[in-house]
PDB file of C-alpha atoms in Angstrom:
ATOM      1  CA  MET A 227      10.886   6.724  12.573  1.00  0.00           C
ATOM      2  CA  PRO A 228       9.942   3.151  11.517  1.00  0.00           C
ATOM      3  CA  ASP A 229      12.575   0.757  10.282  1.00  0.00           C
ATOM      4  CA  SER A 230      13.265   0.646   6.569  1.00  0.00           C
ATOM      5  CA  PRO A 231      11.286  -1.886   4.514  1.00  0.00           C
ATOM      6  CA  GLU A 232      14.438  -3.953   4.126  1.00  0.00           C
ATOM      7  CA  ASP A 233      14.862  -4.381   7.894  1.00  0.00           C
ATOM      8  CA  LYS A 234      13.083  -7.630   8.796  1.00  0.00           C
ATOM      9  CA  THR A 235      14.113  -7.609  12.495  1.00  0.00           C
ATOM     10  CA  ILE A 236      11.193  -7.064  14.818  1.00  0.00           C
ATOM     11  CA  ASP A 237      11.643  -4.155  17.226  1.00  0.00           C
ATOM     12  CA  TRP A 238       9.635  -5.436  20.186  1.00  0.00           C
ATOM     13  CA  ASN A 239       9.257  -2.002  21.778  1.00  0.00           C
ATOM     14  CA  GLN A 240       7.822  -0.712  18.503  1.00  0.00           C
ATOM     15  CA  PHE A 241       5.659  -3.807  18.235  1.00  0.00           C
ATOM     16  CA  MET A 242       4.110  -3.293  21.699  1.00  0.00           C
ATOM     17  CA  ILE A 243       3.459   0.392  20.998  1.00  0.00           C
ATOM     18  CA  PHE A 244       1.458  -0.531  17.928  1.00  0.00           C
ATOM     19  CA  VAL A 245      -0.359  -3.300  19.803  1.00  0.00           C
ATOM     20  CA  GLY A 246      -1.616  -0.500  22.042  1.00  0.00           C
ATOM     21  CA  VAL A 247      -2.469   1.723  19.066  1.00  0.00           C
ATOM     22  CA  GLY A 248      -4.337  -1.129  17.353  1.00  0.00           C
ATOM     23  CA  LEU A 249      -6.218  -2.051  20.525  1.00  0.00           C
ATOM     24  CA  LEU A 250      -7.374   1.524  21.150  1.00  0.00           C
ATOM     25  CA  ALA A 251      -8.234   2.137  17.498  1.00  0.00           C
ATOM     26  CA  GLN A 252     -10.279  -1.056  17.157  1.00  0.00           C
ATOM     27  CA  LEU A 253     -12.059  -0.550  20.478  1.00  0.00           C
ATOM     28  CA  VAL A 254     -13.239   2.840  19.236  1.00  0.00           C
ATOM     29  CA  ASP A 255     -13.979   1.543  15.730  1.00  0.00           C
ATOM     30  CA  GLY A 256     -15.920  -1.537  16.803  1.00  0.00           C
ATOM     31  CA  ALA A 257     -17.981   0.319  19.401  1.00  0.00           C
ATOM     32  CA  LEU A 258     -18.658   3.472  17.345  1.00  0.00           C
ATOM     33  CA  GLY A 259     -18.412   2.142  13.784  1.00  0.00           C
ATOM     34  CA  MET A 260     -15.435   4.307  12.820  1.00  0.00           C
ATOM     35  CA  ALA A 261     -11.897   5.577  13.394  1.00  0.00           C
ATOM     36  CA  TYR A 262      -9.582   2.518  13.238  1.00  0.00           C
ATOM     37  CA  GLY A 263      -8.048   3.713   9.985  1.00  0.00           C
ATOM     38  CA  ILE A 264      -8.037   7.380  10.981  1.00  0.00           C
ATOM     39  CA  VAL A 265      -6.336   6.756  14.345  1.00  0.00           C
ATOM     40  CA  SER A 266      -3.786   4.291  12.975  1.00  0.00           C
ATOM     41  CA  ASN A 267      -3.096   6.248   9.805  1.00  0.00           C
ATOM     42  CA  ALA A 268      -2.568   9.485  11.745  1.00  0.00           C
ATOM     43  CA  VAL A 269       0.123   7.797  13.864  1.00  0.00           C
ATOM     44  CA  LEU A 270       1.902   6.365  10.818  1.00  0.00           C
ATOM     45  CA  LEU A 271       1.843   9.698   8.991  1.00  0.00           C
ATOM     46  CA  ALA A 272       3.221  11.392  12.124  1.00  0.00           C
ATOM     47  CA  LEU A 273       6.098   8.895  12.040  1.00  0.00           C
ATOM     48  CA  GLY A 274       6.935   9.999   8.509  1.00  0.00           C
ATOM     49  CA  LEU A 275       5.493   7.260   6.300  1.00  0.00           C
ATOM     50  CA  PRO A 276       4.240   8.415   2.869  1.00  0.00           C
ATOM     51  CA  PRO A 277       0.414   8.422   2.552  1.00  0.00           C
ATOM     52  CA  ALA A 278       0.321   5.437   0.168  1.00  0.00           C
ATOM     53  CA  VAL A 279       2.604   3.330   2.391  1.00  0.00           C
ATOM     54  CA  ALA A 280       0.674   4.298   5.539  1.00  0.00           C
ATOM     55  CA  SER A 281      -2.647   3.401   3.892  1.00  0.00           C
ATOM     56  CA  ALA A 282      -1.295   0.060   2.667  1.00  0.00           C
ATOM     57  CA  THR A 283       0.067  -0.768   6.132  1.00  0.00           C
ATOM     58  CA  VAL A 284      -3.173   0.112   7.922  1.00  0.00           C
ATOM     59  CA  HIS A 285      -5.391  -1.709   5.429  1.00  0.00           C
ATOM     60  CA  THR A 286      -3.226  -4.844   5.582  1.00  0.00           C
ATOM     61  CA  ALA A 287      -3.792  -4.987   9.346  1.00  0.00           C
ATOM     62  CA  GLU A 288      -7.466  -4.086   8.895  1.00  0.00           C
ATOM     63  CA  VAL A 289      -8.109  -7.154   6.751  1.00  0.00           C
ATOM     64  CA  PHE A 290      -7.841  -9.214   9.931  1.00  0.00           C
ATOM     65  CA  THR A 291      -9.275  -6.759  12.460  1.00  0.00           C
ATOM     66  CA  THR A 292     -12.354  -5.996  10.333  1.00  0.00           C
ATOM     67  CA  GLY A 293     -12.866  -9.713   9.794  1.00  0.00           C
ATOM     68  CA  VAL A 294     -12.946 -10.351  13.542  1.00  0.00           C
ATOM     69  CA  SER A 295     -15.044  -7.227  14.183  1.00  0.00           C
ATOM     70  CA  GLY A 296     -17.560  -8.048  11.428  1.00  0.00           C
ATOM     71  CA  GLY A 297     -17.836 -11.646  12.647  1.00  0.00           C
ATOM     72  CA  ALA A 298     -18.425 -10.491  16.223  1.00  0.00           C
ATOM     73  CA  HIS A 299     -21.153  -8.074  15.134  1.00  0.00           C
ATOM     74  CA  ALA A 300     -22.807 -10.854  13.109  1.00  0.00           C
ATOM     75  CA  LEU A 301     -22.647 -13.127  16.167  1.00  0.00           C
ATOM     76  CA  PHE A 302     -24.390 -10.517  18.318  1.00  0.00           C
ATOM     77  CA  GLY A 303     -27.068  -9.906  15.658  1.00  0.00           C
ATOM     78  CA  ASN A 304     -25.935  -6.392  14.757  1.00  0.00           C
ATOM     79  CA  VAL A 305     -25.817  -6.855  10.939  1.00  0.00           C
ATOM     80  CA  ASP A 306     -28.559  -6.019   8.419  1.00  0.00           C
ATOM     81  CA  TRP A 307     -27.492  -8.311   5.566  1.00  0.00           C
ATOM     82  CA  ARG A 308     -29.545  -6.560   2.879  1.00  0.00           C
ATOM     83  CA  ALA A 309     -27.925  -3.228   3.714  1.00  0.00           C
ATOM     84  CA  PHE A 310     -24.571  -5.030   3.930  1.00  0.00           C
ATOM     85  CA  ARG A 311     -24.765  -6.086   0.279  1.00  0.00           C
ATOM     86  CA  ARG A 312     -25.885  -2.643  -0.850  1.00  0.00           C
ATOM     87  CA  LEU A 313     -22.907  -1.027   0.889  1.00  0.00           C
ATOM     88  CA  ALA A 314     -20.177  -3.612   0.347  1.00  0.00           C
ATOM     89  CA  ILE A 315     -20.350  -4.248  -3.411  1.00  0.00           C
ATOM     90  CA  PRO A 316     -20.122  -0.581  -4.526  1.00  0.00           C
ATOM     91  CA  GLY A 317     -17.633  -0.016  -1.689  1.00  0.00           C
ATOM     92  CA  VAL A 318     -15.294  -2.589  -3.221  1.00  0.00           C
ATOM     93  CA  VAL A 319     -15.453  -0.803  -6.578  1.00  0.00           C
ATOM     94  CA  GLY A 320     -14.782   2.581  -4.977  1.00  0.00           C
ATOM     95  CA  GLY A 321     -11.984   1.145  -2.835  1.00  0.00           C
ATOM     96  CA  ILE A 322     -10.154  -0.350  -5.805  1.00  0.00           C
ATOM     97  CA  ILE A 323     -10.389   2.915  -7.765  1.00  0.00           C
ATOM     98  CA  GLY A 324      -9.234   4.924  -4.736  1.00  0.00           C
ATOM     99  CA  ALA A 325      -6.301   2.598  -4.030  1.00  0.00           C
ATOM    100  CA  TRP A 326      -5.162   2.753  -7.637  1.00  0.00           C
ATOM    101  CA  PHE A 327      -5.436   6.562  -7.541  1.00  0.00           C
ATOM    102  CA  LEU A 328      -3.523   6.791  -4.232  1.00  0.00           C
ATOM    103  CA  ALA A 329      -0.702   4.657  -5.587  1.00  0.00           C
ATOM    104  CA  SER A 330      -0.324   7.149  -8.433  1.00  0.00           C
ATOM    105  CA  VAL A 331      -1.265  10.571  -6.968  1.00  0.00           C
ATOM    106  CA  PRO A 332      -0.986  11.975  -3.390  1.00  0.00           C
ATOM    107  CA  GLY A 333      -4.414  12.135  -1.788  1.00  0.00           C
ATOM    108  CA  ASP A 334      -3.780  14.889   0.772  1.00  0.00           C
ATOM    109  CA  ALA A 335      -5.504  17.553  -1.357  1.00  0.00           C
ATOM    110  CA  LEU A 336      -8.888  15.852  -0.871  1.00  0.00           C
ATOM    111  CA  LYS A 337      -8.733  15.593   2.909  1.00  0.00           C
ATOM    112  CA  PRO A 338      -9.911  19.118   3.846  1.00  0.00           C
ATOM    113  CA  TYR A 339     -13.118  18.598   1.870  1.00  0.00           C
ATOM    114  CA  VAL A 340     -13.711  15.201   3.473  1.00  0.00           C
ATOM    115  CA  TYR A 341     -13.273  16.581   6.984  1.00  0.00           C
ATOM    116  CA  ALA A 342     -15.520  19.579   6.276  1.00  0.00           C
ATOM    117  CA  TYR A 343     -18.239  17.126   5.214  1.00  0.00           C
ATOM    118  CA  LEU A 344     -17.672  15.012   8.322  1.00  0.00           C
ATOM    119  CA  LEU A 345     -17.855  18.081  10.565  1.00  0.00           C
ATOM    120  CA  ILE A 346     -21.347  18.832   9.265  1.00  0.00           C
ATOM    121  CA  LEU A 347     -22.439  15.226   9.754  1.00  0.00           C
ATOM    122  CA  GLY A 348     -20.972  15.160  13.251  1.00  0.00           C
ATOM    123  CA  VAL A 349     -23.105  18.139  14.248  1.00  0.00           C
ATOM    124  CA  VAL A 350     -26.192  16.457  12.754  1.00  0.00           C
ATOM    125  CA  VAL A 351     -25.536  13.274  14.744  1.00  0.00           C
ATOM    126  CA  LEU A 352     -25.140  15.282  17.970  1.00  0.00           C
ATOM    127  CA  VAL A 353     -28.454  17.016  17.297  1.00  0.00           C
ATOM    128  CA  ARG A 354     -30.124  13.611  16.879  1.00  0.00           C
ATOM    129  CA  ALA A 355     -28.493  12.346  20.075  1.00  0.00           C
ATOM    130  CA  ALA A 356     -30.033  15.317  21.902  1.00  0.00           C
ATOM    131  CA  GLY A 357     -33.466  14.026  20.904  1.00  0.00           C
ATOM    132  CA  ARG A 358     -34.179  16.184  17.872  1.00  0.00           C
ATOM    133  CA  VAL A 359     -35.109  14.365  14.667  1.00  0.00           C
ATOM    134  CA  VAL A 360     -33.177  15.870  11.776  1.00  0.00           C
ATOM    135  CA  SER A 361     -34.646  13.792   8.978  1.00  0.00           C
ATOM    136  CA  HIS A 362     -37.263  11.084   8.681  1.00  0.00           C
ATOM    137  CA  HIS A 363     -35.831   9.923   5.355  1.00  0.00           C
ATOM    138  CA  ARG A 364     -33.459   6.979   5.371  1.00  0.00           C
ATOM    139  CA  VAL A 365     -30.582   6.812   2.928  1.00  0.00           C
ATOM    140  CA  ARG A 366     -32.153   5.312  -0.200  1.00  0.00           C
ATOM    141  CA  HIS A 367     -29.045   5.006  -2.346  1.00  0.00           C
ATOM    142  CA  LYS A 368     -26.714   3.074  -0.075  1.00  0.00           C
ATOM    143  CA  GLY A 369     -24.735   1.948  -3.120  1.00  0.00           C
ATOM    144  CA  ILE A 370     -23.660   5.515  -3.906  1.00  0.00           C
ATOM    145  CA  LEU A 371     -22.740   6.033  -0.254  1.00  0.00           C
ATOM    146  CA  GLY A 372     -20.733   2.798  -0.237  1.00  0.00           C
ATOM    147  CA  PHE A 373     -18.870   3.744  -3.425  1.00  0.00           C
ATOM    148  CA  PHE A 374     -17.716   7.137  -2.135  1.00  0.00           C
ATOM    149  CA  ALA A 375     -16.947   5.796   1.343  1.00  0.00           C
ATOM    150  CA  GLY A 376     -14.720   3.108  -0.187  1.00  0.00           C
ATOM    151  CA  LEU A 377     -13.096   5.606  -2.549  1.00  0.00           C
ATOM    152  CA  LEU A 378     -12.242   8.085   0.209  1.00  0.00           C
ATOM    153  CA  ASP A 379     -11.220   5.336   2.638  1.00  0.00           C
ATOM    154  CA  ALA A 380      -8.531   4.163   0.225  1.00  0.00           C
ATOM    155  CA  ILE A 381      -7.302   7.659  -0.602  1.00  0.00           C
ATOM    156  CA  GLY A 382      -7.278   8.950   2.975  1.00  0.00           C
ATOM    157  CA  GLY A 383      -6.017   5.789   4.690  1.00  0.00           C
ATOM    158  CA  GLY A 384      -9.281   5.692   6.666  1.00  0.00           C
ATOM    159  CA  GLY A 385     -12.785   7.060   6.429  1.00  0.00           C
ATOM    160  CA  TRP A 386     -15.114   4.169   5.601  1.00  0.00           C
ATOM    161  CA  GLY A 387     -16.660   4.225   9.069  1.00  0.00           C
ATOM    162  CA  PRO A 388     -16.897   7.994   9.522  1.00  0.00           C
ATOM    163  CA  ILE A 389     -18.506   8.522   6.115  1.00  0.00           C
ATOM    164  CA  ALA A 390     -20.824   5.493   6.030  1.00  0.00           C
ATOM    165  CA  THR A 391     -21.783   5.380   9.708  1.00  0.00           C
ATOM    166  CA  SER A 392     -22.177   9.150  10.052  1.00  0.00           C
ATOM    167  CA  THR A 393     -24.398   9.455   6.976  1.00  0.00           C
ATOM    168  CA  LEU A 394     -26.639   6.545   7.937  1.00  0.00           C
ATOM    169  CA  LEU A 395     -27.006   7.694  11.550  1.00  0.00           C
ATOM    170  CA  ALA A 396     -27.608  11.304  10.538  1.00  0.00           C
ATOM    171  CA  ARG A 397     -30.474  10.202   8.284  1.00  0.00           C
ATOM    172  CA  GLY A 398     -32.200   8.143  10.960  1.00  0.00           C
ATOM    173  CA  GLY A 399     -30.574   4.704  10.763  1.00  0.00           C
ATOM    174  CA  PRO A 400     -30.865   2.443  13.854  1.00  0.00           C
ATOM    175  CA  VAL A 401     -27.669   2.705  15.896  1.00  0.00           C
ATOM    176  CA  ARG A 402     -26.851  -0.941  16.585  1.00  0.00           C
ATOM    177  CA  GLN A 403     -27.630  -2.274  13.097  1.00  0.00           C
ATOM    178  CA  THR A 404     -25.919   0.675  11.399  1.00  0.00           C
ATOM    179  CA  ILE A 405     -22.654   0.226  13.292  1.00  0.00           C
ATOM    180  CA  GLY A 406     -22.666  -3.564  12.928  1.00  0.00           C
ATOM    181  CA  THR A 407     -23.507  -3.480   9.204  1.00  0.00           C
ATOM    182  CA  VAL A 408     -20.873  -0.856   8.396  1.00  0.00           C
ATOM    183  CA  ASN A 409     -18.234  -2.837  10.295  1.00  0.00           C
ATOM    184  CA  ALA A 410     -19.123  -6.064   8.478  1.00  0.00           C
ATOM    185  CA  ALA A 411     -19.089  -4.401   5.043  1.00  0.00           C
ATOM    186  CA  GLU A 412     -15.739  -2.805   5.857  1.00  0.00           C
ATOM    187  CA  PHE A 413     -14.121  -6.255   5.890  1.00  0.00           C
ATOM    188  CA  VAL A 414     -14.917  -6.844   2.218  1.00  0.00           C
ATOM    189  CA  VAL A 415     -13.936  -3.313   1.198  1.00  0.00           C
ATOM    190  CA  THR A 416     -10.659  -3.523   3.114  1.00  0.00           C
ATOM    191  CA  ILE A 417      -9.674  -6.731   1.318  1.00  0.00           C
ATOM    192  CA  ALA A 418     -10.150  -4.948  -2.020  1.00  0.00           C
ATOM    193  CA  ILE A 419      -8.151  -1.861  -0.972  1.00  0.00           C
ATOM    194  CA  SER A 420      -5.339  -3.833   0.636  1.00  0.00           C
ATOM    195  CA  SER A 421      -4.998  -6.196  -2.322  1.00  0.00           C
ATOM    196  CA  THR A 422      -4.797  -3.299  -4.769  1.00  0.00           C
ATOM    197  CA  LEU A 423      -2.189  -1.384  -2.747  1.00  0.00           C
ATOM    198  CA  VAL A 424      -0.087  -4.489  -2.043  1.00  0.00           C
ATOM    199  CA  ALA A 425      -0.111  -5.337  -5.746  1.00  0.00           C
ATOM    200  CA  HIS A 426       1.342  -1.874  -6.450  1.00  0.00           C
ATOM    201  CA  MET A 427       3.970  -1.623  -3.679  1.00  0.00           C
ATOM    202  CA  GLY A 428       4.167  -4.846  -1.666  1.00  0.00           C
ATOM    203  CA  ILE A 429       3.837  -5.133   2.121  1.00  0.00           C
ATOM    204  CA  GLN A 430       6.177  -2.965   4.187  1.00  0.00           C
ATOM    205  CA  HIS A 431       6.841  -2.425   7.898  1.00  0.00           C
ATOM    206  CA  TRP A 432       5.762  -5.835   9.171  1.00  0.00           C
ATOM    207  CA  PRO A 433       6.289  -5.024  12.900  1.00  0.00           C
ATOM    208  CA  ILE A 434       3.746  -2.207  12.577  1.00  0.00           C
ATOM    209  CA  VAL A 435       1.273  -4.389  10.675  1.00  0.00           C
ATOM    210  CA  LEU A 436       1.548  -7.187  13.246  1.00  0.00           C
ATOM    211  CA  GLY A 437       1.242  -4.787  16.186  1.00  0.00           C
ATOM    212  CA  LEU A 438      -1.867  -3.085  14.794  1.00  0.00           C
ATOM    213  CA  LEU A 439      -3.304  -6.498  13.956  1.00  0.00           C
ATOM    214  CA  ALA A 440      -2.705  -8.007  17.394  1.00  0.00           C
ATOM    215  CA  GLY A 441      -4.197  -5.065  19.272  1.00  0.00           C
ATOM    216  CA  GLY A 442      -7.172  -4.830  16.924  1.00  0.00           C
ATOM    217  CA  VAL A 443      -8.059  -8.520  17.159  1.00  0.00           C
ATOM    218  CA  LEU A 444      -7.939  -8.387  20.957  1.00  0.00           C
ATOM    219  CA  ALA A 445     -10.311  -5.411  21.085  1.00  0.00           C
ATOM    220  CA  ALA A 446     -12.858  -6.407  18.401  1.00  0.00           C
ATOM    221  CA  PRO A 447     -15.099  -8.817  20.413  1.00  0.00           C
ATOM    222  CA  LEU A 448     -15.266  -6.425  23.379  1.00  0.00           C
ATOM    223  CA  ALA A 449     -16.238  -3.553  21.100  1.00  0.00           C
ATOM    224  CA  ALA A 450     -19.049  -5.578  19.499  1.00  0.00           C
ATOM    225  CA  TRP A 451     -20.362  -6.499  22.964  1.00  0.00           C
ATOM    226  CA  LEU A 452     -20.289  -2.843  24.036  1.00  0.00           C
ATOM    227  CA  VAL A 453     -22.334  -1.612  21.067  1.00  0.00           C
ATOM    228  CA  ARG A 454     -25.012  -4.229  21.855  1.00  0.00           C
ATOM    229  CA  HIS A 455     -25.369  -3.158  25.485  1.00  0.00           C
ATOM    230  CA  LEU A 456     -24.692   0.594  25.575  1.00  0.00           C
ATOM    231  CA  PRO A 457     -27.755   2.916  25.309  1.00  0.00           C
ATOM    232  CA  PRO A 458     -28.080   4.249  21.710  1.00  0.00           C
ATOM    233  CA  ARG A 459     -28.094   7.909  22.816  1.00  0.00           C
ATOM    234  CA  TYR A 460     -24.724   7.488  24.560  1.00  0.00           C
ATOM    235  CA  VAL A 461     -23.241   5.777  21.508  1.00  0.00           C
ATOM    236  CA  MET A 462     -24.547   8.492  19.181  1.00  0.00           C
ATOM    237  CA  THR A 463     -23.193  11.241  21.428  1.00  0.00           C
ATOM    238  CA  ALA A 464     -19.786   9.574  21.420  1.00  0.00           C
ATOM    239  CA  VAL A 465     -19.942   9.180  17.620  1.00  0.00           C
ATOM    240  CA  GLY A 466     -20.829  12.853  17.141  1.00  0.00           C
ATOM    241  CA  CYS A 467     -18.124  14.096  19.501  1.00  0.00           C
ATOM    242  CA  LEU A 468     -15.545  11.872  17.850  1.00  0.00           C
ATOM    243  CA  ILE A 469     -16.406  13.073  14.332  1.00  0.00           C
ATOM    244  CA  VAL A 470     -16.500  16.758  15.318  1.00  0.00           C
ATOM    245  CA  GLY A 471     -13.249  16.496  17.265  1.00  0.00           C
ATOM    246  CA  ILE A 472     -11.348  14.722  14.484  1.00  0.00           C
ATOM    247  CA  SER A 473     -12.737  17.050  11.825  1.00  0.00           C
ATOM    248  CA  LEU A 474     -11.902  20.246  13.715  1.00  0.00           C
ATOM    249  CA  TYR A 475      -8.408  19.010  14.502  1.00  0.00           C
ATOM    250  CA  GLN A 476      -7.676  18.024  10.917  1.00  0.00           C
ATOM    251  CA  LEU A 477      -9.176  21.191   9.436  1.00  0.00           C
ATOM    252  CA  GLY A 478      -7.165  23.248  11.927  1.00  0.00           C
ATOM    253  CA  ARG A 479      -3.974  21.552  10.786  1.00  0.00           C
ATOM    254  CA  TYR A 480      -4.691  22.418   7.163  1.00  0.00           C
ATOM    255  CA  LEU A 481      -5.713  26.023   7.890  1.00  0.00           C
ATOM    256  CA  LEU A 482      -2.779  26.742  10.201  1.00  0.00           C
ATOM    257  CA  GLY A 483      -0.118  24.706   8.527  1.00  0.00           C
TER     258      GLY A 483
END
């Protein structure tokens, strides 16, 4: 169980554990365009933190990790700046609304519906990775996608990448630019979510925040390099397997527990 918010002493064993969690989560997120928040948030919830506190802790660390990740993707030419604007601005609006809602009402009731949606998208991405074209129509209303991705990311403590990346890839988006653009837009959305949650409840559990931050920053440049050099089909297969696996696990928890 994490230390109480009043305990300012750094537990170095705890710190190193969360360096490892942050490193793994950001390596997956930067290379596949998703899962930093989901991985980190799942660990914090398992340790007993309330959903709002866990989301605030993860998003505080993500302000820095998404900044490094987005900058690395921009450096490697992975960002479509027009799509970035169309995702990021509505995403900020959705993130602020979701963070305000989370600070007032538990968001667990929405999660089964989110994971059911992601399960469907995960299957679609795997079908595309196998060489079958599911749809020739790109996502036209990226603003609507960005709004709901930001909203659900704030409420669920993670989900911007799975929702935005999965939808864009499932509808035929180019792998490298999709992952890079979603990661870059996530930086702006995360600032909005973190600021809103911190304004409501302050920053708690600093050793966890610093551990997640340190591990995430170390992994971000490597992840951006990987997504530039890995074959798109391999990346899409990994994305699909990750989404399906997380969705089935989470849905199983709700159905059985």
